[in-house]
Amino acid sequence: MSAVPAQSLPAPRRAPERPRWLRPAPEPGNGRAKPRLAYAIIAVAGVAVIVVAQLLLSIAITQGAYDIDHATMQQTTLDRQEQQLREDLDRVESPQYLAANAEALGMVPNSNPVLLRLSDGTVSGDPSAATGGAAASAPLVPNALIDGVPLVTEQPAGETPKGETAAGAVDEAGAEAPVEAQAPPPAGDGLPTPATH
């Protein structure tokens, strides 16, 4: 052992104590705030508004689908009616129907045409009176589509013959409805003439 007297070492210095920022946790149930009734009412009202808005949108979309379906059916009906009216128009525009109407009005086809040359005023051909009758339109090809169609002179002016309806004339209920025809020119002693002023 040594002869050196034991010196006492100084004790380590402690740092001054700082205030602690930690606090004890509150006990359960003491500091908890209870939910207020207003928040619950707002949440329930918000959900109700969303449900009602979704229901109204669903109703509007469904109504739109019904409107589209109704318009599509109406368009289909109108397309069919247009097609049938086009067929009727093609039938009455046929050369056979026009020739039969011309004969009914007193017109006769001329088998000896006479031509006038305008440059020098000469007439080519042998002018002769045209003769008519049932055999005048005999060389025409018969048209079975115009068999039941009345001629211009057989119809009362502006009316469709009774018991007949124009093909395709269908009202909204689906029943055939008569369609008024345009009045043909009146047949007189000779050919009809246009009204002039």
GROMACS .gro file of C-alpha atoms in nm:
model
  197
    1MET     CA    1   0.000   0.000   0.000
    2SER     CA    2   0.115   0.321  -0.062
    3ALA     CA    3   0.200   0.589   0.170
    4VAL     CA    4   0.011   0.843  -0.019
    5PRO     CA    5  -0.280   0.952   0.172
    6ALA     CA    6  -0.603   0.871  -0.001
    7GLN     CA    7  -0.749   1.171  -0.129
    8SER     CA    8  -1.111   1.176  -0.160
    9LEU     CA    9  -1.232   1.234  -0.505
   10PRO     CA   10  -1.494   1.495  -0.545
   11ALA     CA   11  -1.843   1.360  -0.597
   12PRO     CA   12  -1.978   1.406  -0.949
   13ARG     CA   13  -2.191   1.710  -0.984
   14ARG     CA   14  -2.553   1.667  -1.068
   15ALA     CA   15  -2.716   1.882  -1.331
   16PRO     CA   16  -2.982   2.107  -1.203
   17GLU     CA   17  -3.324   1.954  -1.237
   18ARG     CA   18  -3.532   2.086  -1.518
   19PRO     CA   19  -3.906   2.093  -1.496
   20ARG     CA   20  -4.058   1.790  -1.656
   21TRP     CA   21  -4.288   1.831  -1.953
   22LEU     CA   22  -4.441   1.499  -1.910
   23ARG     CA   23  -4.768   1.481  -1.735
   24PRO     CA   24  -4.958   1.186  -1.614
   25ALA     CA   25  -5.233   1.055  -1.846
   26PRO     CA   26  -5.580   1.148  -1.739
   27GLU     CA   27  -5.784   0.879  -1.591
   28PRO     CA   28  -6.030   0.714  -1.827
   29GLY     CA   29  -6.378   0.864  -1.829
   30ASN     CA   30  -6.292   1.192  -1.667
   31GLY     CA   31  -6.183   1.407  -1.963
   32ARG     CA   32  -6.384   1.252  -2.250
   33ALA     CA   33  -6.639   1.485  -2.415
   34LYS     CA   34  -6.975   1.335  -2.499
   35PRO     CA   35  -7.093   1.364  -2.865
   36ARG     CA   36  -7.347   1.628  -2.920
   37LEU     CA   37  -7.694   1.559  -3.059
   38ALA     CA   38  -7.655   1.823  -3.336
   39TYR     CA   39  -7.372   1.632  -3.503
   40ALA     CA   40  -7.578   1.314  -3.512
   41ILE     CA   41  -7.877   1.498  -3.665
   42ILE     CA   42  -7.653   1.655  -3.932
   43ALA     CA   43  -7.503   1.317  -4.021
   44VAL     CA   44  -7.844   1.147  -4.047
   45ALA     CA   45  -7.984   1.440  -4.252
   46GLY     CA   46  -7.685   1.422  -4.489
   47VAL     CA   47  -7.741   1.051  -4.547
   48ALA     CA   48  -8.113   1.113  -4.604
   49VAL     CA   49  -8.040   1.389  -4.859
   50ILE     CA   50  -7.801   1.159  -5.048
   51VAL     CA   51  -8.060   0.877  -5.055
   52VAL     CA   52  -8.337   1.112  -5.178
   53ALA     CA   53  -8.110   1.262  -5.447
   54GLN     CA   54  -8.015   0.914  -5.568
   55LEU     CA   55  -8.383   0.814  -5.578
   56LEU     CA   56  -8.478   1.125  -5.777
   57LEU     CA   57  -8.194   1.064  -6.025
   58SER     CA   58  -8.305   0.704  -6.065
   59ILE     CA   59  -8.663   0.815  -6.133
   60ALA     CA   60  -8.548   1.074  -6.387
   61ILE     CA   61  -8.328   0.821  -6.570
   62THR     CA   62  -8.612   0.568  -6.577
   63GLN     CA   63  -8.856   0.829  -6.712
   64GLY     CA   64  -8.603   0.923  -6.978
   65ALA     CA   65  -8.572   0.558  -7.078
   66TYR     CA   66  -8.951   0.531  -7.114
   67ASP     CA   67  -8.958   0.849  -7.324
   68ILE     CA   68  -8.682   0.716  -7.548
   69ASP     CA   69  -8.866   0.384  -7.587
   70HIS     CA   70  -9.192   0.562  -7.676
   71ALA     CA   71  -9.013   0.785  -7.928
   72THR     CA   72  -8.839   0.482  -8.081
   73MET     CA   73  -9.170   0.298  -8.124
   74GLN     CA   74  -9.329   0.610  -8.273
   75GLN     CA   75  -9.033   0.648  -8.511
   76THR     CA   76  -9.067   0.285  -8.618
   77THR     CA   77  -9.439   0.336  -8.687
   78LEU     CA   78  -9.368   0.651  -8.886
   79ASP     CA   79  -9.091   0.477  -9.083
   80ARG     CA   80  -9.333   0.198  -9.177
   81GLN     CA   81  -9.598   0.450  -9.276
   82GLU     CA   82  -9.345   0.644  -9.485
   83GLN     CA   83  -9.235   0.324  -9.660
   84GLN     CA   84  -9.593   0.227  -9.742
   85LEU     CA   85  -9.671   0.578  -9.868
   86ARG     CA   86  -9.360   0.566 -10.087
   87GLU     CA   87  -9.483   0.236 -10.231
   88ASP     CA   88  -9.824   0.393 -10.298
   89LEU     CA   89  -9.656   0.689 -10.465
   90ASP     CA   90  -9.442   0.459 -10.681
   91ARG     CA   91  -9.757   0.271 -10.780
   92VAL     CA   92  -9.949   0.580 -10.892
   93GLU     CA   93  -9.642   0.725 -11.066
   94SER     CA   94  -9.610   0.416 -11.287
   95PRO     CA   95  -9.645   0.473 -11.663
   96GLN     CA   96  -9.937   0.228 -11.679
   97TYR     CA   97 -10.136   0.421 -11.418
   98LEU     CA   98 -10.058   0.754 -11.581
   99ALA     CA   99 -10.165   0.621 -11.923
  100ALA     CA  100 -10.490   0.480 -11.780
  101ASN     CA  101 -10.567   0.814 -11.610
  102ALA     CA  102 -10.487   1.005 -11.930
  103GLU     CA  103 -10.729   0.784 -12.124
  104ALA     CA  104 -10.995   0.832 -11.855
  105LEU     CA  105 -10.957   1.209 -11.895
  106GLY     CA  106 -10.997   1.185 -12.274
  107MET     CA  107 -10.636   1.186 -12.388
  108VAL     CA  108 -10.529   0.946 -12.662
  109PRO     CA  109 -10.181   0.832 -12.756
  110ASN     CA  110 -10.072   0.928 -13.106
  111SER     CA  111  -9.914   0.648 -13.305
  112ASN     CA  112  -9.809   0.887 -13.586
  113PRO     CA  113  -9.592   1.153 -13.428
  114VAL     CA  114  -9.529   1.469 -13.628
  115LEU     CA  115  -9.214   1.669 -13.562
  116LEU     CA  116  -9.147   2.034 -13.636
  117ARG     CA  117  -8.790   2.137 -13.707
  118LEU     CA  118  -8.748   2.488 -13.565
  119SER     CA  119  -8.441   2.582 -13.766
  120ASP     CA  120  -8.619   2.587 -14.101
  121GLY     CA  121  -8.984   2.535 -14.005
  122THR     CA  122  -9.030   2.205 -14.189
  123VAL     CA  123  -9.274   1.942 -14.068
  124SER     CA  124  -9.163   1.579 -14.075
  125GLY     CA  125  -9.419   1.302 -14.055
  126ASP     CA  126  -9.774   1.260 -14.178
  127PRO     CA  127 -10.022   1.449 -13.959
  128SER     CA  128 -10.334   1.248 -13.892
  129ALA     CA  129 -10.599   1.247 -13.621
  130ALA     CA  130 -10.524   1.026 -13.322
  131THR     CA  131 -10.771   0.752 -13.254
  132GLY     CA  132 -10.823   0.622 -12.905
  133GLY     CA  133 -11.001   0.354 -12.719
  134ALA     CA  134 -10.928   0.060 -12.496
  135ALA     CA  135 -10.671  -0.075 -12.738
  136ALA     CA  136 -10.470   0.248 -12.736
  137SER     CA  137 -10.266   0.146 -12.432
  138ALA     CA  138 -10.268  -0.227 -12.513
  139PRO     CA  139  -9.895  -0.252 -12.590
  140LEU     CA  140  -9.813  -0.138 -12.235
  141VAL     CA  141  -9.682  -0.400 -11.993
  142PRO     CA  142  -9.959  -0.475 -11.743
  143ASN     CA  143  -9.897  -0.366 -11.384
  144ALA     CA  144 -10.061  -0.588 -11.122
  145LEU     CA  145  -9.990  -0.332 -10.848
  146ILE     CA  146 -10.246  -0.084 -10.986
  147ASP     CA  147 -10.535  -0.330 -11.028
  148GLY     CA  148 -10.731  -0.207 -10.724
  149VAL     CA  149 -10.635   0.161 -10.752
  150PRO     CA  150 -10.926   0.374 -10.882
  151LEU     CA  151 -10.867   0.614 -11.170
  152VAL     CA  152 -10.892   0.991 -11.131
  153THR     CA  153 -11.241   1.003 -11.281
  154GLU     CA  154 -11.373   0.726 -11.053
  155GLN     CA  155 -11.300   0.902 -10.722
  156PRO     CA  156 -11.499   1.183 -10.565
  157ALA     CA  157 -11.285   1.495 -10.544
  158GLY     CA  158 -11.070   1.507 -10.229
  159GLU     CA  159 -11.197   1.183 -10.074
  160THR     CA  160 -11.067   0.832 -10.044
  161PRO     CA  161 -11.322   0.579 -10.173
  162LYS     CA  162 -11.531   0.419  -9.898
  163GLY     CA  163 -11.404   0.092  -9.765
  164GLU     CA  164 -11.050   0.168  -9.879
  165THR     CA  165 -10.771   0.317  -9.680
  166ALA     CA  166 -10.433   0.422  -9.800
  167ALA     CA  167 -10.179   0.155  -9.721
  168GLY     CA  168  -9.991   0.237  -9.406
  169ALA     CA  169 -10.234   0.494  -9.270
  170VAL     CA  170 -10.222   0.392  -8.906
  171ASP     CA  171 -10.327   0.607  -8.616
  172GLU     CA  172 -10.167   0.598  -8.269
  173ALA     CA  173 -10.397   0.316  -8.153
  174GLY     CA  174 -10.269   0.096  -8.434
  175ALA     CA  175 -10.595   0.097  -8.637
  176GLU     CA  176 -10.596   0.192  -9.002
  177ALA     CA  177 -10.725   0.540  -9.066
  178PRO     CA  178 -10.839   0.684  -9.400
  179VAL     CA  179 -10.602   0.931  -9.561
  180GLU     CA  180 -10.743   1.217  -9.764
  181ALA     CA  181 -10.608   1.227 -10.116
  182GLN     CA  182 -10.530   1.547 -10.299
  183ALA     CA  183 -10.814   1.650 -10.530
  184PRO     CA  184 -10.740   1.572 -10.895
  185PRO     CA  185 -10.816   1.833 -11.159
  186PRO     CA  186 -11.183   1.824 -11.261
  187ALA     CA  187 -11.264   1.648 -11.588
  188GLY     CA  188 -11.480   1.853 -11.819
  189ASP     CA  189 -11.568   1.834 -12.186
  190GLY     CA  190 -11.206   1.813 -12.288
  191LEU     CA  191 -10.868   1.831 -12.121
  192PRO     CA  192 -10.841   2.012 -11.789
  193THR     CA  193 -10.688   2.357 -11.812
  194PRO     CA  194 -10.495   2.535 -11.540
  195ALA     CA  195 -10.652   2.831 -11.369
  196THR     CA  196 -10.475   3.152 -11.469
  197HIS     CA  197 -10.515   3.505 -11.344
   0.00000   0.00000   0.00000
